[in-house]
Tab-separated table of C-alpha atoms and ligand atoms in Angstrom:
chain	number	residue	atom	x	y	z
A	1	MET	CA	24.055	6.757	-87.280
A	2	MET	CA	27.296	4.950	-86.593
A	3	LEU	CA	30.066	7.787	-86.657
A	4	LYS	CA	34.027	6.428	-86.429
A	5	ILE	CA	36.911	8.403	-85.549
A	6	LYS	CA	39.833	8.768	-87.998
A	7	GLU	CA	43.387	10.609	-88.003
A	8	LEU	CA	43.595	12.164	-90.920
A	9	THR	CA	46.896	12.135	-93.502
A	10	VAL	CA	47.575	14.018	-96.346
A	11	SER	CA	45.918	11.329	-98.174
A	12	ASP	CA	42.780	12.040	-97.298
A	13	MET	CA	42.515	15.212	-99.396
A	14	ASN	CA	38.676	15.002	-99.835
A	15	LEU	CA	38.202	14.597	-96.155
A	16	LEU	CA	40.557	18.041	-95.755
A	17	GLN	CA	38.704	19.894	-98.329
A	18	ASP	CA	35.346	18.941	-96.161
A	19	CYS	CA	37.470	20.301	-92.761
A	20	ALA	CA	38.086	23.290	-94.666
A	21	ALA	CA	34.526	24.145	-95.643
A	22	LEU	CA	33.320	22.651	-92.508
A	23	GLU	CA	35.661	25.200	-90.722
A	24	ALA	CA	34.962	28.333	-93.187
A	25	ILE	CA	30.991	28.209	-91.954
A	26	SER	CA	31.950	27.312	-88.254
A	27	ILE	CA	34.539	29.870	-86.982
A	28	CYS	CA	35.103	33.881	-87.664
A	29	GLU	CA	38.681	33.354	-88.503
A	30	PRO	CA	38.701	30.352	-90.513
A	31	TRP	CA	41.938	28.061	-91.415
A	32	SER	CA	42.190	27.746	-95.221
A	33	PHE	CA	42.586	24.402	-97.130
A	34	SER	CA	46.445	24.766	-97.338
A	35	SER	CA	46.898	25.041	-93.693
A	36	PHE	CA	44.798	21.944	-92.932
A	37	VAL	CA	47.496	20.228	-95.405
A	38	SER	CA	50.154	21.507	-93.691
A	39	GLU	CA	48.434	20.401	-90.112
A	40	ALA	CA	48.068	17.023	-91.866
A	41	LYS	CA	52.024	17.174	-93.190
A	42	ARG	CA	53.353	18.691	-89.575
A	43	LYS	CA	54.949	15.664	-87.184
A	44	GLU	CA	53.264	17.453	-84.274
A	45	GLY	CA	49.579	18.350	-86.038
A	46	LEU	CA	46.725	15.937	-85.380
A	47	ILE	CA	43.634	16.147	-87.405
A	48	LEU	CA	40.864	13.966	-86.413
A	49	ALA	CA	37.807	13.726	-88.343
A	50	ALA	CA	34.003	11.878	-87.197
A	51	ILE	CA	33.343	10.153	-90.531
A	52	ASP	CA	30.540	7.502	-91.373
A	53	GLU	CA	31.234	4.303	-93.188
A	54	LYS	CA	30.728	6.420	-96.234
A	55	GLU	CA	33.849	8.986	-95.337
A	56	LYS	CA	30.949	11.703	-94.923
A	57	LEU	CA	32.224	14.036	-92.529
A	58	PHE	CA	30.544	15.040	-89.384
A	59	GLY	CA	32.937	16.836	-87.531
A	60	PHE	CA	36.608	17.331	-86.598
A	61	LEU	CA	39.120	18.678	-84.719
A	62	THR	CA	42.897	20.062	-85.118
A	63	ALA	CA	45.279	20.074	-82.006
A	64	THR	CA	48.845	20.406	-81.661
A	65	CYS	CA	50.554	17.639	-79.865
A	66	ILE	CA	54.051	17.786	-77.941
A	67	PRO	CA	54.849	15.132	-75.353
A	68	GLU	CA	52.608	15.617	-72.157
A	69	THR	CA	50.550	18.424	-73.816
A	70	ALA	CA	48.414	19.243	-76.566
A	71	ASP	CA	46.731	22.615	-77.668
A	72	LEU	CA	43.634	22.237	-79.071
A	73	THR	CA	43.019	24.399	-82.131
A	74	ASN	CA	39.708	24.252	-83.926
A	75	ILE	CA	36.777	21.996	-83.181
A	76	ALA	CA	33.776	21.935	-85.259
A	77	VAL	CA	30.345	19.939	-85.927
A	78	MET	CA	28.177	19.813	-88.901
A	79	PRO	CA	25.659	22.547	-87.815
A	80	GLN	CA	22.757	19.990	-88.632
A	81	HIS	CA	24.419	17.544	-86.304
A	82	ARG	CA	25.087	19.691	-83.197
A	83	ARG	CA	24.108	18.414	-79.898
A	84	LYS	CA	23.967	14.473	-80.691
A	85	GLY	CA	27.543	13.854	-78.813
A	86	ILE	CA	29.944	14.377	-82.128
A	87	ALA	CA	32.418	16.814	-80.723
A	88	GLY	CA	32.002	14.737	-77.270
A	89	MET	CA	33.378	11.666	-79.559
A	90	LEU	CA	35.902	13.893	-80.347
A	91	ILE	CA	37.780	14.895	-77.309
A	92	SER	CA	37.389	11.756	-76.086
A	93	ALA	CA	39.920	10.556	-78.746
A	94	LEU	CA	41.991	13.712	-77.870
A	95	LYS	CA	41.857	12.372	-74.120
A	96	ASN	CA	43.101	9.147	-75.212
A	97	HIS	CA	45.486	10.690	-77.529
A	98	VAL	CA	47.408	12.729	-75.100
A	99	GLY	CA	47.184	9.756	-72.064
A	100	GLU	CA	48.326	11.460	-68.566
A	101	GLY	CA	49.178	14.752	-70.213
A	102	SER	CA	47.427	18.355	-70.244
A	103	ILE	CA	45.096	19.813	-73.426
A	104	PHE	CA	44.716	23.478	-73.538
A	105	LEU	CA	42.877	25.861	-75.713
A	106	GLU	CA	41.520	29.095	-76.284
A	107	VAL	CA	37.874	30.337	-77.137
A	108	ARG	CA	36.026	33.374	-77.474
A	109	GLU	CA	34.385	34.483	-74.295
A	110	SER	CA	31.193	35.020	-76.601
A	111	ASN	CA	31.146	31.338	-77.608
A	112	THR	CA	28.938	30.015	-74.782
A	113	PRO	CA	27.804	26.518	-76.717
A	114	ALA	CA	31.504	25.975	-77.085
A	115	ILE	CA	32.423	27.330	-73.370
A	116	ALA	CA	29.885	24.719	-71.907
A	117	PHE	CA	30.591	22.277	-74.307
A	118	TYR	CA	34.480	22.246	-72.756
A	119	GLN	CA	33.174	22.674	-69.173
A	120	LYS	CA	31.097	19.662	-69.303
A	121	HIS	CA	34.157	17.928	-70.318
A	122	GLY	CA	36.168	18.882	-67.501
A	123	PHE	CA	38.019	21.905	-68.591
A	124	LEU	CA	38.608	24.668	-66.109
A	125	GLN	CA	39.265	28.629	-67.172
A	126	VAL	CA	42.846	29.353	-66.017
A	127	GLY	CA	43.370	32.449	-67.733
A	128	ILE	CA	42.397	34.828	-69.928
A	129	ARG	CA	44.481	36.353	-73.020
A	130	LYS	CA	43.508	39.829	-73.852
A	131	ARG	CA	42.717	40.498	-77.237
A	132	PHE	CA	43.214	37.569	-78.284
A	133	TYR	CA	41.057	37.418	-81.624
A	134	HIS	CA	40.563	40.134	-84.231
A	135	LEU	CA	37.676	40.018	-86.456
A	136	PRO	CA	36.141	40.772	-84.405
A	137	GLU	CA	38.615	41.620	-81.308
A	138	GLU	CA	37.562	40.000	-78.664
A	139	ASP	CA	39.239	38.519	-75.343
A	140	ALA	CA	40.356	34.527	-75.371
A	141	LEU	CA	39.347	32.552	-72.255
A	142	LEU	CA	42.657	30.102	-71.850
A	143	MET	CA	41.176	26.443	-70.278
A	144	LYS	CA	42.833	23.482	-69.403
A	145	TRP	CA	41.911	20.103	-69.307
A	146	GLU	CA	44.072	17.352	-66.947
A	147	GLU	CA	43.897	13.785	-66.412
A	148	PHE	CA	42.864	13.661	-62.715
A	149	LYS	CA	45.736	11.954	-61.062
A	150	SER	CA	45.242	10.064	-58.072
A	151	CYS	CA	47.620	9.834	-55.104
B	201	LIG	C1	31.143	23.834	-79.809
B	201	LIG	C2	30.854	22.711	-80.730
B	201	LIG	C3	32.022	21.794	-81.263
B	201	LIG	C4	30.016	21.254	-79.754
B	201	LIG	O1	29.572	20.462	-80.713
B	201	LIG	P1	28.482	19.465	-80.363
B	201	LIG	O2	29.122	17.939	-81.426
B	201	LIG	O3	27.231	19.918	-80.927
B	201	LIG	O4	29.030	19.075	-78.810
B	201	LIG	P2	28.247	17.865	-78.062
B	201	LIG	O5	26.832	17.610	-78.440
B	201	LIG	O6	29.117	16.734	-78.068
B	201	LIG	O7	27.736	18.428	-77.088
B	201	LIG	C5	27.876	18.447	-75.593
B	201	LIG	C6	27.117	19.431	-74.535
B	201	LIG	O8	27.975	20.253	-74.820
B	201	LIG	C7	27.230	21.558	-74.377
B	201	LIG	N1	26.594	22.052	-75.571
B	201	LIG	C8	27.022	22.229	-76.930
B	201	LIG	N2	26.331	22.757	-77.565
B	201	LIG	C9	25.535	23.404	-76.751
B	201	LIG	C10	24.986	24.753	-76.714
B	201	LIG	N3	24.715	24.939	-78.283
B	201	LIG	N4	24.359	25.213	-75.738
B	201	LIG	C11	24.668	25.232	-74.474
B	201	LIG	N5	25.371	24.074	-74.451
B	201	LIG	C12	26.220	23.518	-75.413
B	201	LIG	C13	26.251	21.439	-73.486
B	201	LIG	O9	26.523	20.426	-72.256
B	201	LIG	C14	25.794	19.623	-74.361
B	201	LIG	O10	25.428	18.550	-73.822
B	201	LIG	P3	23.733	18.351	-73.831
B	201	LIG	O11	23.500	18.413	-75.357
B	201	LIG	O12	23.676	16.587	-73.206
B	201	LIG	O13	23.073	19.238	-73.387
B	201	LIG	C15	29.768	23.283	-81.859
B	201	LIG	O14	28.701	23.525	-81.450
B	201	LIG	C16	30.244	24.065	-83.121
B	201	LIG	O15	31.129	23.118	-83.835
B	201	LIG	N6	30.433	24.906	-82.732
B	201	LIG	C17	31.039	25.661	-84.081
B	201	LIG	C18	32.604	25.772	-83.977
B	201	LIG	C19	33.057	26.468	-82.650
B	201	LIG	O16	32.493	27.566	-81.871
B	201	LIG	N7	33.821	25.600	-82.008
B	201	LIG	C20	34.651	26.272	-80.957
B	201	LIG	C21	35.735	27.109	-81.365
B	201	LIG	S1	36.570	27.464	-79.407
């Protein structure tokens, strides 16, 4: 299986729909299809999709990118294709995109697969956001990655 990473724009309506469908089965408070379209239009919005040669979606991430900093807002991989390194490909592409900057994210404190994934990719916990999530209510761990800068 050869996957590539594609940055989605509003001309990728089918893939944006597939992202919303994957989001709906992966996340407790999912973004709607129209949120994905708005994100694709927004100057700071970034949507990276892992797709095969037939443009079938395997996973995606969304992030808000301002100079030097990205906020990772969503990441999900098709359930039957997890633990194959696909989210790893996506996060590597985001790291390349931010260059020497930092990446921040919030994650539900009960989401142990995601926390293990972020730790494997060099994210450190830098704070807690109390009752950040609803449905169900839960605290968020605030995590940060930054490129190691040698002196
Ligand atoms: C979190 C998620 C995106 C990871 O995607 P993935 O493609 O399976 O991740 P990778 O295959 O790149 O995983 C790399 C590493 O992350 C860690 N990891 C991933 N899933 C894990 C799990 N279920 N349990 C423990 N560690 C896990 C492991 O260290 C893994 O390396 P290994 O397979 O060599 O042990 C995926 O589980 C998912 O879509 N979850 C639902 C959506 C979600 O919770 N998103 C995060 C919201 S903040």
